[in-house]
Short mmCIF file of N, CA, C and O in Angstrom, two decimals:
data_model
loop_
_atom_site.label_atom_id
_atom_site.label_comp_id
_atom_site.label_asym_id
_atom_site.label_seq_id
_atom_site.Cartn_x
_atom_site.Cartn_y
_atom_site.Cartn_z
N UNK U 1 -43.11 18.58 -62.14
CA UNK U 1 -42.45 19.50 -63.03
C UNK U 1 -41.38 18.76 -63.80
O UNK U 1 -40.59 18.04 -63.23
N UNK U 2 -41.32 18.93 -65.08
CA UNK U 2 -40.29 18.29 -65.88
C UNK U 2 -39.17 19.28 -66.15
O UNK U 2 -39.33 20.49 -65.98
N UNK U 3 -38.07 18.77 -66.64
CA UNK U 3 -36.96 19.65 -66.96
C UNK U 3 -37.27 20.57 -68.13
O UNK U 3 -36.76 21.67 -68.20
N UNK U 4 -38.15 20.15 -69.02
CA UNK U 4 -38.35 20.88 -70.26
C UNK U 4 -39.36 22.02 -70.18
O UNK U 4 -39.13 23.08 -70.70
N UNK U 5 -40.47 21.78 -69.53
CA UNK U 5 -41.55 22.75 -69.68
C UNK U 5 -42.23 23.16 -68.38
O UNK U 5 -43.31 23.73 -68.41
N UNK U 6 -41.65 22.90 -67.25
CA UNK U 6 -42.30 23.28 -66.01
C UNK U 6 -43.42 22.36 -65.62
O UNK U 6 -44.10 22.61 -64.64
N UNK U 7 -43.68 21.30 -66.39
CA UNK U 7 -44.68 20.32 -66.03
C UNK U 7 -46.09 20.66 -66.46
O UNK U 7 -46.97 19.83 -66.45
N UNK U 8 -46.32 21.92 -66.89
CA UNK U 8 -47.68 22.29 -67.26
C UNK U 8 -47.77 22.79 -68.71
O UNK U 8 -48.73 23.43 -69.08
N UNK U 9 -46.72 22.50 -69.50
CA UNK U 9 -46.72 22.95 -70.88
C UNK U 9 -46.24 24.37 -71.05
O UNK U 9 -46.13 24.86 -72.15
N UNK U 10 -45.94 25.07 -69.97
CA UNK U 10 -45.51 26.45 -70.03
C UNK U 10 -44.02 26.52 -69.70
O UNK U 10 -43.63 26.37 -68.56
N UNK U 11 -43.16 26.78 -70.71
CA UNK U 11 -41.73 26.79 -70.46
C UNK U 11 -41.30 27.85 -69.47
O UNK U 11 -40.24 27.77 -68.89
N UNK U 12 -42.08 28.89 -69.26
CA UNK U 12 -41.68 29.97 -68.36
C UNK U 12 -42.14 29.74 -66.92
O UNK U 12 -41.87 30.55 -66.06
N UNK U 13 -42.85 28.65 -66.66
CA UNK U 13 -43.33 28.38 -65.31
C UNK U 13 -42.13 28.08 -64.40
O UNK U 13 -41.34 27.20 -64.70
N UNK U 14 -42.01 28.82 -63.31
CA UNK U 14 -40.92 28.63 -62.37
C UNK U 14 -41.48 28.16 -61.04
O UNK U 14 -42.58 28.56 -60.65
N UNK U 15 -40.71 27.35 -60.32
CA UNK U 15 -41.17 26.98 -58.98
C UNK U 15 -41.21 28.21 -58.08
O UNK U 15 -40.41 29.13 -58.24
N UNK U 16 -42.14 28.22 -57.17
CA UNK U 16 -42.31 29.36 -56.27
C UNK U 16 -41.22 29.37 -55.21
O UNK U 16 -40.63 28.33 -54.88
N UNK U 17 -40.97 30.54 -54.67
CA UNK U 17 -40.05 30.67 -53.54
C UNK U 17 -40.55 29.76 -52.42
O UNK U 17 -41.74 29.73 -52.12
N UNK U 18 -39.64 28.98 -51.85
CA UNK U 18 -39.98 28.06 -50.78
C UNK U 18 -40.22 26.63 -51.23
O UNK U 18 -40.21 25.71 -50.41
N UNK U 19 -40.41 26.42 -52.53
CA UNK U 19 -40.62 25.06 -53.02
C UNK U 19 -39.33 24.25 -52.99
O UNK U 19 -38.25 24.78 -53.26
N UNK U 20 -39.46 22.98 -52.67
CA UNK U 20 -38.32 22.06 -52.69
C UNK U 20 -38.14 21.54 -54.11
O UNK U 20 -39.11 21.14 -54.75
N UNK U 21 -36.89 21.60 -54.59
CA UNK U 21 -36.60 21.23 -55.97
C UNK U 21 -35.34 20.38 -56.05
O UNK U 21 -34.53 20.36 -55.14
N UNK U 22 -35.18 19.70 -57.19
CA UNK U 22 -33.94 18.98 -57.51
C UNK U 22 -33.32 19.69 -58.70
O UNK U 22 -33.98 19.90 -59.72
N UNK U 23 -32.07 20.04 -58.56
CA UNK U 23 -31.27 20.60 -59.65
C UNK U 23 -30.60 19.40 -60.32
O UNK U 23 -29.64 18.84 -59.78
N UNK U 24 -31.14 18.97 -61.44
CA UNK U 24 -30.63 17.76 -62.08
C UNK U 24 -29.25 17.96 -62.70
O UNK U 24 -28.52 16.99 -62.88
N UNK U 25 -28.87 19.18 -62.99
CA UNK U 25 -27.53 19.44 -63.54
C UNK U 25 -26.46 19.19 -62.49
O UNK U 25 -25.35 18.77 -62.81
N UNK U 26 -26.79 19.44 -61.22
CA UNK U 26 -25.82 19.25 -60.13
C UNK U 26 -26.16 18.06 -59.24
O UNK U 26 -25.42 17.76 -58.32
N UNK U 27 -27.30 17.45 -59.48
CA UNK U 27 -27.80 16.35 -58.65
C UNK U 27 -27.83 16.76 -57.18
O UNK U 27 -27.30 16.08 -56.31
N UNK U 28 -28.47 17.91 -56.93
CA UNK U 28 -28.61 18.44 -55.57
C UNK U 28 -30.06 18.82 -55.35
O UNK U 28 -30.78 19.15 -56.29
N UNK U 29 -30.48 18.81 -54.09
CA UNK U 29 -31.83 19.25 -53.74
C UNK U 29 -31.74 20.46 -52.82
O UNK U 29 -30.76 20.64 -52.10
N UNK U 30 -32.77 21.28 -52.87
CA UNK U 30 -32.80 22.47 -52.04
C UNK U 30 -34.14 23.17 -52.16
O UNK U 30 -35.06 22.68 -52.81
N UNK U 31 -34.21 24.33 -51.51
CA UNK U 31 -35.42 25.17 -51.58
C UNK U 31 -35.12 26.41 -52.40
O UNK U 31 -34.06 27.01 -52.27
N UNK U 32 -36.09 26.79 -53.21
CA UNK U 32 -35.96 28.01 -54.00
C UNK U 32 -36.03 29.20 -53.05
O UNK U 32 -36.97 29.34 -52.27
N UNK U 33 -34.99 30.04 -53.12
CA UNK U 33 -34.92 31.22 -52.26
C UNK U 33 -35.28 32.49 -53.02
O UNK U 33 -35.60 33.51 -52.42
N UNK U 34 -35.19 32.43 -54.34
CA UNK U 34 -35.51 33.61 -55.14
C UNK U 34 -35.25 33.36 -56.60
O UNK U 34 -34.77 32.30 -57.01
N UNK U 35 -35.58 34.37 -57.38
CA UNK U 35 -35.36 34.35 -58.82
C UNK U 35 -34.49 35.57 -59.14
O UNK U 35 -34.84 36.68 -58.74
N UNK U 36 -33.39 35.35 -59.82
CA UNK U 36 -32.49 36.44 -60.19
C UNK U 36 -32.12 36.29 -61.65
O UNK U 36 -31.42 35.34 -62.02
N UNK U 37 -32.59 37.21 -62.47
CA UNK U 37 -32.34 37.10 -63.90
C UNK U 37 -32.91 35.80 -64.41
O UNK U 37 -34.02 35.41 -64.06
N UNK U 38 -32.13 35.07 -65.20
CA UNK U 38 -32.64 33.81 -65.76
C UNK U 38 -32.48 32.62 -64.82
O UNK U 38 -32.83 31.50 -65.18
N UNK U 39 -31.96 32.84 -63.63
CA UNK U 39 -31.65 31.73 -62.72
C UNK U 39 -32.52 31.72 -61.47
O UNK U 39 -33.10 32.73 -61.09
N UNK U 40 -32.54 30.56 -60.83
CA UNK U 40 -33.16 30.40 -59.51
C UNK U 40 -32.04 30.36 -58.49
O UNK U 40 -30.98 29.79 -58.74
N UNK U 41 -32.26 30.96 -57.34
CA UNK U 41 -31.32 30.80 -56.23
C UNK U 41 -31.87 29.69 -55.37
O UNK U 41 -33.02 29.75 -54.92
N UNK U 42 -31.06 28.66 -55.15
CA UNK U 42 -31.48 27.46 -54.42
C UNK U 42 -30.53 27.27 -53.25
O UNK U 42 -29.31 27.42 -53.40
N UNK U 43 -31.09 26.96 -52.08
CA UNK U 43 -30.29 26.72 -50.88
C UNK U 43 -30.52 25.28 -50.43
O UNK U 43 -31.65 24.78 -50.46
N UNK U 44 -29.47 24.58 -50.00
CA UNK U 44 -29.64 23.21 -49.52
C UNK U 44 -30.71 23.13 -48.43
O UNK U 44 -30.89 24.09 -47.66
N UNK U 45 -31.41 22.01 -48.35
CA UNK U 45 -32.49 21.85 -47.38
C UNK U 45 -32.03 22.07 -45.95
O UNK U 45 -32.76 22.63 -45.14
N UNK U 46 -30.81 21.66 -45.63
CA UNK U 46 -30.28 21.81 -44.28
C UNK U 46 -29.59 23.14 -44.04
O UNK U 46 -28.96 23.34 -43.02
N UNK U 47 -29.70 24.05 -45.00
CA UNK U 47 -29.02 25.34 -44.88
C UNK U 47 -27.68 25.29 -45.58
O UNK U 47 -27.20 24.23 -45.96
N UNK U 48 -27.09 26.43 -45.73
CA UNK U 48 -25.79 26.50 -46.39
C UNK U 48 -25.81 27.51 -47.51
O UNK U 48 -26.71 28.34 -47.62
N UNK U 49 -24.80 27.42 -48.32
CA UNK U 49 -24.59 28.39 -49.39
C UNK U 49 -25.53 28.14 -50.56
O UNK U 49 -25.65 27.01 -51.04
N UNK U 50 -26.15 29.21 -51.03
CA UNK U 50 -27.03 29.13 -52.20
C UNK U 50 -26.23 28.92 -53.46
O UNK U 50 -25.04 29.26 -53.52
N UNK U 51 -26.89 28.38 -54.47
CA UNK U 51 -26.28 28.29 -55.79
C UNK U 51 -27.31 28.72 -56.82
O UNK U 51 -28.51 28.72 -56.57
N UNK U 52 -26.81 29.13 -57.98
CA UNK U 52 -27.67 29.50 -59.10
C UNK U 52 -28.00 28.24 -59.88
O UNK U 52 -27.11 27.45 -60.19
N UNK U 53 -29.27 28.06 -60.17
CA UNK U 53 -29.72 26.89 -60.92
C UNK U 53 -30.46 27.34 -62.17
O UNK U 53 -31.28 28.27 -62.12
N UNK U 54 -30.18 26.68 -63.25
CA UNK U 54 -30.87 26.93 -64.50
C UNK U 54 -32.26 26.30 -64.40
O UNK U 54 -32.38 25.10 -64.16
N UNK U 55 -33.32 27.09 -64.56
CA UNK U 55 -34.68 26.54 -64.43
C UNK U 55 -34.98 25.38 -65.36
O UNK U 55 -35.83 24.55 -65.06
N UNK U 56 -34.25 25.27 -66.46
CA UNK U 56 -34.46 24.15 -67.38
C UNK U 56 -34.01 22.82 -66.79
O UNK U 56 -34.38 21.77 -67.29
N UNK U 57 -33.21 22.88 -65.73
CA UNK U 57 -32.68 21.66 -65.11
C UNK U 57 -33.18 21.49 -63.68
O UNK U 57 -32.54 20.83 -62.87
N UNK U 58 -34.31 22.11 -63.39
CA UNK U 58 -34.87 22.05 -62.03
C UNK U 58 -36.27 21.47 -62.11
O UNK U 58 -37.05 21.81 -63.00
N UNK U 59 -36.57 20.58 -61.15
CA UNK U 59 -37.94 20.05 -61.07
C UNK U 59 -38.36 20.01 -59.61
O UNK U 59 -37.54 19.82 -58.72
N UNK U 60 -39.63 20.21 -59.40
CA UNK U 60 -40.20 20.18 -58.06
C UNK U 60 -40.16 18.75 -57.52
O UNK U 60 -40.42 17.80 -58.24
N UNK U 61 -39.84 18.62 -56.23
CA UNK U 61 -39.81 17.31 -55.59
C UNK U 61 -41.22 16.85 -55.24
O UNK U 61 -42.06 17.66 -54.82
N UNK U 62 -41.46 15.57 -55.36
CA UNK U 62 -42.71 15.00 -54.87
C UNK U 62 -42.63 14.96 -53.34
O UNK U 62 -41.55 15.12 -52.77
N UNK U 63 -43.74 14.71 -52.68
CA UNK U 63 -43.75 14.62 -51.21
C UNK U 63 -42.81 13.52 -50.74
O UNK U 63 -42.07 13.69 -49.77
N UNK U 64 -42.82 12.38 -51.42
CA UNK U 64 -41.95 11.27 -51.04
C UNK U 64 -40.48 11.61 -51.20
O UNK U 64 -39.65 11.29 -50.35
N UNK U 65 -40.15 12.29 -52.31
CA UNK U 65 -38.76 12.70 -52.54
C UNK U 65 -38.31 13.71 -51.50
O UNK U 65 -37.17 13.66 -51.02
N UNK U 66 -39.21 14.63 -51.14
CA UNK U 66 -38.88 15.63 -50.12
C UNK U 66 -38.62 14.96 -48.78
O UNK U 66 -37.63 15.26 -48.11
N UNK U 67 -39.49 14.05 -48.38
CA UNK U 67 -39.30 13.35 -47.11
C UNK U 67 -37.99 12.57 -47.11
O UNK U 67 -37.25 12.57 -46.12
N UNK U 68 -37.68 11.91 -48.20
CA UNK U 68 -36.45 11.15 -48.31
C UNK U 68 -35.23 12.07 -48.20
O UNK U 68 -34.26 11.76 -47.50
N UNK U 69 -35.27 13.22 -48.86
CA UNK U 69 -34.16 14.17 -48.81
C UNK U 69 -34.00 14.75 -47.41
O UNK U 69 -32.87 14.92 -46.93
N UNK U 70 -35.11 15.06 -46.75
CA UNK U 70 -35.03 15.60 -45.38
C UNK U 70 -34.47 14.56 -44.42
O UNK U 70 -33.67 14.89 -43.53
N UNK U 71 -34.86 13.31 -44.59
CA UNK U 71 -34.34 12.24 -43.75
C UNK U 71 -32.83 12.06 -43.98
O UNK U 71 -32.07 11.91 -43.02
N UNK U 72 -32.41 12.09 -45.22
CA UNK U 72 -30.98 11.97 -45.53
C UNK U 72 -30.19 13.11 -44.90
O UNK U 72 -29.11 12.90 -44.34
N UNK U 73 -30.74 14.31 -44.93
CA UNK U 73 -30.08 15.47 -44.31
C UNK U 73 -29.99 15.29 -42.80
O UNK U 73 -28.94 15.55 -42.20
N UNK U 74 -31.06 14.85 -42.17
CA UNK U 74 -31.05 14.63 -40.71
C UNK U 74 -30.05 13.54 -40.34
O UNK U 74 -29.32 13.67 -39.35
N UNK U 75 -29.99 12.48 -41.12
CA UNK U 75 -29.02 11.41 -40.87
C UNK U 75 -27.59 11.91 -41.00
O UNK U 75 -26.72 11.56 -40.20
N UNK U 76 -27.33 12.74 -42.01
CA UNK U 76 -25.98 13.28 -42.21
C UNK U 76 -25.58 14.16 -41.03
O UNK U 76 -24.45 14.09 -40.55
N UNK U 77 -26.51 14.97 -40.54
CA UNK U 77 -26.23 15.82 -39.37
C UNK U 77 -25.92 14.98 -38.15
O UNK U 77 -25.02 15.28 -37.38
N UNK U 78 -26.69 13.90 -37.94
CA UNK U 78 -26.48 13.07 -36.76
C UNK U 78 -25.13 12.35 -36.84
O UNK U 78 -24.46 12.18 -35.82
N UNK U 79 -24.70 11.95 -38.02
CA UNK U 79 -23.38 11.31 -38.17
C UNK U 79 -22.26 12.30 -37.86
O UNK U 79 -21.25 11.94 -37.29
N UNK U 80 -22.43 13.57 -38.23
CA UNK U 80 -21.41 14.59 -37.98
C UNK U 80 -21.27 14.85 -36.48
O UNK U 80 -20.17 15.09 -36.00
N UNK U 81 -22.35 14.81 -35.73
CA UNK U 81 -22.32 15.09 -34.30
C UNK U 81 -21.62 13.98 -33.51
O UNK U 81 -21.12 14.22 -32.43
N UNK U 82 -21.65 12.76 -34.02
CA UNK U 82 -21.10 11.64 -33.26
C UNK U 82 -19.60 11.46 -33.50
O UNK U 82 -19.00 10.60 -32.88
N UNK U 83 -19.02 12.24 -34.36
CA UNK U 83 -17.57 12.11 -34.65
C UNK U 83 -16.76 12.99 -33.77
O UNK U 83 -17.06 13.94 -33.23
#
């Protein structure tokens, strides 16, 4: 998915609820939790507070990007536990 057109030439194409995405405006990754008005509600992969994301600045993560983001989240959690 590209920032401009949803990746399929259709500007209105939105990622489905549950899809892992990158919000390029905030440089954050998360899962789509819903659609509200013109925005997507996105929650961090490890849980936490949702944020509104402009669909024009959101793209679906590849499998490799998702695995990398999940690993980074797991590493961050493990560092917090050892302090």
